[in-house]
Tab-separated table of C-alpha atoms in Angstrom:
chain	number	residue	atom	x	y	z
A	1	MET	CA	-20.756	157.009	101.942
A	2	ILE	CA	-20.426	160.520	100.514
A	3	ILE	CA	-23.012	159.792	97.798
A	4	CYS	CA	-25.474	158.403	100.312
A	5	GLU	CA	-25.070	161.240	102.824
A	6	THR	CA	-25.252	163.908	100.120
A	7	CYS	CA	-28.419	162.510	98.555
A	8	VAL	CA	-30.118	162.265	101.946
A	9	ALA	CA	-29.075	165.843	102.751
A	10	ILE	CA	-30.444	167.132	99.423
A	11	TRP	CA	-33.777	165.417	100.056
A	12	ASP	CA	-34.000	166.685	103.643
A	13	ALA	CA	-33.131	170.244	102.617
A	14	LEU	CA	-35.406	170.557	99.574
A	15	HIS	CA	-38.360	168.222	100.041
A	16	ALA	CA	-40.505	170.528	102.164
A	17	ALA	CA	-39.675	173.542	99.982
A	18	VAL	CA	-40.213	172.116	96.486
A	19	MET	CA	-42.542	169.136	96.998
A	20	ALA	CA	-44.900	170.101	99.802
A	21	GLN	CA	-48.463	168.770	99.669
A	22	PRO	CA	-50.704	171.357	97.953
A	23	HIS	CA	-53.570	173.001	99.801
A	24	LYS	CA	-56.954	173.953	98.340
A	25	GLU	CA	-55.825	177.155	96.616
A	26	GLN	CA	-52.743	175.467	95.165
A	27	TRP	CA	-54.867	172.603	93.825
A	28	LYS	CA	-57.014	175.210	92.052
A	29	GLU	CA	-53.895	176.779	90.541
A	30	ILE	CA	-52.754	173.358	89.295
A	31	THR	CA	-56.146	172.661	87.703
A	32	ASP	CA	-56.116	176.081	86.018
A	33	VAL	CA	-52.816	175.231	84.294
A	34	PHE	CA	-54.127	171.814	83.182
A	35	GLN	CA	-57.193	173.521	81.719
A	36	LYS	CA	-55.058	176.119	79.923
A	37	THR	CA	-52.380	173.791	78.526
A	38	CYS	CA	-54.159	170.421	78.193
A	39	GLN	CA	-57.820	171.504	78.033
A	40	PHE	CA	-58.793	168.988	80.719
A	41	PRO	CA	-60.874	170.739	83.415
A	42	ASN	CA	-60.830	169.819	87.113
A	43	CYS	CA	-57.562	167.900	86.615
A	44	ALA	CA	-55.352	168.079	89.705
A	45	GLY	CA	-52.461	165.950	88.435
A	46	ALA	CA	-51.204	163.138	86.226
A	47	ILE	CA	-49.886	159.871	87.708
A	48	ASP	CA	-47.627	157.113	86.416
A	49	GLY	CA	-44.933	154.691	87.509
A	50	LYS	CA	-41.530	153.878	86.015
A	51	HIS	CA	-38.969	151.144	86.583
A	52	ILE	CA	-35.556	152.239	87.857
A	53	CYS	CA	-33.000	149.641	86.783
A	54	ILE	CA	-30.667	148.399	89.558
A	55	LYS	CA	-28.302	145.553	90.300
A	56	LYS	CA	-29.887	142.645	92.166
A	57	PRO	CA	-30.286	143.569	95.854
A	58	VAL	CA	-28.714	141.122	98.293
A	59	ARG	CA	-31.055	138.339	99.455
A	60	SER	CA	-34.047	139.868	97.635
A	61	GLY	CA	-35.153	136.782	95.719
A	62	SER	CA	-37.437	137.718	92.830
A	63	GLN	CA	-39.174	140.655	94.523
A	64	TYR	CA	-37.339	143.247	92.426
A	65	TYR	CA	-37.373	141.166	89.223
A	66	ASN	CA	-39.873	142.703	86.805
A	67	TYR	CA	-41.720	141.452	83.732
A	68	LYS	CA	-39.042	143.007	81.475
A	69	LYS	CA	-36.664	140.489	83.057
A	70	TYR	CA	-34.332	142.821	84.911
A	71	PHE	CA	-34.115	144.047	88.503
A	72	SER	CA	-35.753	147.339	89.369
A	73	PHE	CA	-37.658	149.338	91.911
A	74	VAL	CA	-40.559	151.645	91.078
A	75	LEU	CA	-40.651	155.421	90.925
A	76	PHE	CA	-44.336	156.365	91.230
A	77	ALA	CA	-45.077	160.053	90.675
A	78	MET	CA	-47.868	162.575	90.473
A	79	CYS	CA	-46.980	165.733	88.592
A	80	ASP	CA	-48.611	169.013	87.604
A	81	ALA	CA	-48.926	170.542	84.141
A	82	ASN	CA	-45.639	172.430	84.645
A	83	TYR	CA	-43.810	169.051	84.729
A	84	SER	CA	-42.994	169.329	88.440
A	85	PHE	CA	-43.413	166.364	90.770
A	86	ARG	CA	-45.958	167.033	93.502
A	87	TYR	CA	-45.656	163.581	95.057
A	88	ILE	CA	-43.314	160.633	94.641
A	89	ASP	CA	-43.107	157.127	96.073
A	90	VAL	CA	-39.731	155.454	95.512
A	91	GLY	CA	-38.582	151.911	96.226
A	92	SER	CA	-41.524	149.549	95.710
A	93	TYR	CA	-40.701	146.119	94.320
A	94	GLY	CA	-40.251	146.010	90.547
A	95	SER	CA	-42.531	142.971	90.431
A	96	ARG	CA	-45.517	145.064	91.608
A	97	SER	CA	-48.049	146.612	89.247
A	98	ASP	CA	-48.727	150.344	89.069
A	99	SER	CA	-52.118	149.865	90.693
A	100	ALA	CA	-50.588	147.968	93.636
A	101	VAL	CA	-47.861	150.597	94.120
A	102	PHE	CA	-50.474	153.343	93.989
A	103	ALA	CA	-52.823	151.590	96.431
A	104	HIS	CA	-50.054	151.095	99.006
A	105	SER	CA	-48.552	154.570	98.609
A	106	GLU	CA	-49.247	157.405	101.032
A	107	PHE	CA	-50.780	159.393	98.176
A	108	GLY	CA	-53.120	156.554	97.205
A	109	LYS	CA	-54.274	156.107	100.798
A	110	MET	CA	-54.849	159.846	101.238
A	111	LEU	CA	-56.882	159.974	98.018
A	112	GLN	CA	-58.945	156.996	99.177
A	113	ASP	CA	-59.504	158.614	102.581
A	114	LYS	CA	-60.372	162.055	101.097
A	115	ALA	CA	-57.389	163.551	102.957
A	116	LEU	CA	-55.708	165.487	100.113
A	117	ASP	CA	-57.554	168.760	100.849
A	118	LEU	CA	-58.965	168.878	97.325
A	119	PRO	CA	-61.416	171.724	96.599
A	120	GLU	CA	-65.154	171.175	96.716
A	121	HIS	CA	-66.868	169.860	93.587
A	122	THR	CA	-67.329	172.540	90.943
A	123	THR	CA	-69.083	172.861	87.604
A	124	LEU	CA	-67.120	172.446	84.391
A	125	PRO	CA	-66.366	175.610	82.366
A	126	GLY	CA	-69.410	176.936	80.518
A	127	THR	CA	-71.891	174.700	82.353
A	128	THR	CA	-74.203	175.169	85.314
A	129	SER	CA	-74.625	171.594	86.578
A	130	PRO	CA	-73.855	169.110	87.914
A	131	PRO	CA	-70.798	169.890	90.096
A	132	MET	CA	-67.843	167.631	89.246
A	133	PRO	CA	-65.046	166.326	91.490
A	134	PHE	CA	-61.393	167.194	91.000
A	135	VAL	CA	-59.608	164.233	89.443
A	136	PHE	CA	-56.211	162.751	88.713
A	137	VAL	CA	-55.522	161.139	85.344
A	138	GLY	CA	-53.640	157.932	84.635
A	139	ASP	CA	-53.341	155.152	82.083
A	140	GLU	CA	-55.101	151.787	81.974
A	141	ALA	CA	-52.894	150.409	84.781
A	142	PHE	CA	-54.944	152.299	87.385
A	143	ALA	CA	-58.430	151.614	88.706
A	144	LEU	CA	-61.227	154.000	87.821
A	145	GLY	CA	-62.526	156.033	90.742
A	146	GLU	CA	-64.459	159.181	91.583
A	147	ASN	CA	-61.172	161.117	91.738
A	148	LEU	CA	-59.169	158.987	89.301
A	149	MET	CA	-59.810	158.869	85.565
A	150	ARG	CA	-58.427	156.191	83.255
A	151	PRO	CA	-59.125	155.542	79.546
A	152	TYR	CA	-61.933	153.381	78.243
A	153	SER	CA	-61.022	149.914	77.010
A	154	SER	CA	-59.920	150.155	73.384
A	155	ARG	CA	-62.448	147.631	72.054
A	156	GLY	CA	-65.446	148.864	70.069
A	157	LEU	CA	-65.347	152.440	71.292
A	158	SER	CA	-67.954	154.993	70.315
A	159	LEU	CA	-66.841	158.323	68.889
A	160	ALA	CA	-67.446	160.072	72.217
A	161	ARG	CA	-65.336	157.547	74.131
A	162	ARG	CA	-62.517	157.823	71.616
A	163	VAL	CA	-62.575	161.586	72.107
A	164	PHE	CA	-62.443	161.105	75.884
A	165	ASN	CA	-59.398	158.825	75.548
A	166	TYR	CA	-57.687	161.420	73.362
A	167	ARG	CA	-58.373	164.219	75.837
A	168	LEU	CA	-57.217	162.073	78.745
A	169	THR	CA	-54.010	161.141	76.901
A	170	ARG	CA	-53.231	164.838	76.364
A	171	ALA	CA	-53.361	165.369	80.124
A	172	CYS	CA	-51.486	162.141	80.969
A	173	ARG	CA	-48.666	163.143	78.626
A	174	VAL	CA	-47.307	165.673	81.120
A	175	VAL	CA	-46.078	162.964	83.502
A	176	GLU	CA	-44.290	161.224	80.597
A	177	CYS	CA	-42.639	164.543	79.778
A	178	ALA	CA	-41.653	165.018	83.417
A	179	PHE	CA	-39.968	161.595	83.499
A	180	GLY	CA	-38.192	162.436	80.236
A	181	ILE	CA	-36.878	165.743	81.545
A	182	LEU	CA	-35.785	164.063	84.787
A	183	ALA	CA	-33.888	161.231	83.088
A	184	ASN	CA	-32.222	163.438	80.472
A	185	LYS	CA	-30.924	165.893	83.045
A	186	TRP	CA	-29.874	163.346	85.708
A	187	ARG	CA	-28.412	160.827	83.301
A	188	PHE	CA	-27.537	158.110	85.817
A	189	LEU	CA	-31.195	157.107	85.334
A	190	HIS	CA	-30.391	155.960	81.780
A	191	THR	CA	-28.275	153.030	83.014
A	192	PRO	CA	-28.489	150.425	85.802
A	193	ILE	CA	-27.637	151.994	89.170
A	194	HIS	CA	-24.712	150.159	90.754
A	195	LEU	CA	-25.311	151.245	94.321
A	196	LYS	CA	-26.775	149.624	97.406
A	197	LEU	CA	-30.566	149.618	97.265
A	198	GLU	CA	-30.994	152.233	100.000
A	199	THR	CA	-28.450	154.542	98.349
A	200	ALA	CA	-30.048	154.098	94.914
A	201	ILE	CA	-33.444	155.037	96.359
A	202	SER	CA	-31.932	158.117	98.014
A	203	ALA	CA	-30.268	159.113	94.722
A	204	VAL	CA	-33.580	158.943	92.833
A	205	LYS	CA	-35.374	160.950	95.532
A	206	ALA	CA	-32.617	163.563	95.407
A	207	ALA	CA	-32.873	163.770	91.605
A	208	CYS	CA	-36.630	164.345	91.857
A	209	VAL	CA	-36.376	167.274	94.285
A	210	LEU	CA	-33.483	168.742	92.284
A	211	HIS	CA	-35.686	168.431	89.197
A	212	ASN	CA	-38.336	170.577	90.915
A	213	PHE	CA	-35.691	173.000	92.171
A	214	VAL	CA	-34.341	173.513	88.640
A	215	ARG	CA	-37.837	173.708	87.110
A	216	ALA	CA	-38.793	176.523	89.472
A	217	ARG	CA	-35.643	178.547	88.782
A	218	ASP	CA	-34.084	177.763	85.427
A	219	GLY	CA	-36.839	176.180	83.377
A	220	TYR	CA	-35.888	173.277	81.114
A	221	ASN	CA	-35.008	172.299	77.589
A	222	PHE	CA	-38.070	170.478	76.283
A	223	ASP	CA	-36.248	168.999	73.270
A	224	ASP	CA	-36.269	165.212	73.388
A	225	SER	CA	-37.938	165.221	76.797
A	226	LEU	CA	-40.030	162.177	75.861
A	227	THR	CA	-36.961	160.071	75.024
A	228	HIS	CA	-35.780	158.241	78.104
A	229	SER	CA	-34.873	154.757	79.266
A	230	LEU	CA	-37.374	154.503	82.122
A	231	GLN	CA	-39.672	151.568	81.452
A	232	SER	CA	-43.405	151.669	82.119
A	233	HIS	CA	-45.199	148.945	84.025
A	234	ARG	CA	-47.136	146.213	82.287
A	235	PRO	CA	-50.823	147.165	82.619
A	236	SER	CA	-52.718	144.996	85.072
A	237	VAL	CA	-56.417	144.180	85.039
A	238	VAL	CA	-58.056	146.483	87.572
A	239	ARG	CA	-61.707	147.276	88.155
A	240	GLY	CA	-63.219	150.646	88.838
A	241	HIS	CA	-66.433	151.406	90.675
A	242	ARG	CA	-69.817	152.736	89.624
A	243	GLN	CA	-69.298	156.281	90.891
A	244	GLY	CA	-66.054	156.625	88.921
A	245	ALA	CA	-67.791	155.365	85.787
A	246	ALA	CA	-70.497	158.016	86.206
A	247	VAL	CA	-67.909	160.795	86.537
A	248	ARG	CA	-66.107	159.533	83.427
A	249	GLU	CA	-69.368	159.527	81.461
A	250	GLN	CA	-69.981	163.138	82.498
A	251	PHE	CA	-66.529	164.153	81.250
A	252	THR	CA	-67.198	162.240	78.032
A	253	ALA	CA	-70.438	164.111	77.435
A	254	TYR	CA	-68.777	167.433	78.229
A	255	PHE	CA	-65.950	166.851	75.730
A	256	MET	CA	-68.578	166.375	73.002
A	257	SER	CA	-70.604	169.442	74.006
A	258	PRO	CA	-70.232	172.939	72.493
A	259	HIS	CA	-68.644	174.178	75.725
A	260	GLY	CA	-66.083	171.380	76.070
A	261	ALA	CA	-65.177	170.269	72.537
A	262	LEU	CA	-61.869	171.188	70.891
A	263	PRO	CA	-61.902	172.243	67.214
A	264	TRP	CA	-59.310	169.601	66.250
A	265	GLN	CA	-60.304	166.675	68.456
A	266	LEU	CA	-62.192	164.703	65.786
A	267	GLU	CA	-59.248	164.938	63.373
A	268	ALA	CA	-56.841	163.846	66.112
A	269	ILE	CA	-58.498	160.565	67.094
């Protein structure tokens, strides 16, 4: 009872202070850091989902049984380039794919409905046209969209598309780092959580806001931040739409242009 009440109290006390939804100016600040550290312009955040291992919930059937053959619920997160979580969704069935969790999350619905207060389209650095939308980056588990970039399929890629995938991966890496920092500091995430489902969900939510609280005040030890026991989802087959494909092609062309290319990108792919 103490664990449950404490975790709920931590979430209630810190959530609004350390994980409030960004407004237009804050989105611009986030994109500036992504451009500076990851060299991916107009990037407002990186998204991913991880399995949180738990004991089998009572009368849950196979809903929480994932493809790795253990019971889990999903921690879906969107983070900034400073490895802080800007949005989390905790508790979806472990049997669901990342794309399904994202689509049913509050964040996914707000992105679909254009309700995130993202800034107006703007030109990429060094260019004059056309204006580009602000985007979130994710892996192949997510559907391509106007505001959501995913990598190209790995089959028969041109040089330009391989460069795009490399640049996208650099930006996506920050959410992997954030999960690593989270799990290595709050080490109960390394092992199955032997608590009631509701309490386990509250514990993970509390760890996430404490993660942001510590990041803002004490920084972090980056060493080994990518080593953690949180399992990724199995990629599902998802389709994007034509407008998202056009935006991705524009980013691809920009990353090969004199204004957008990195000196080392061809050696890195």
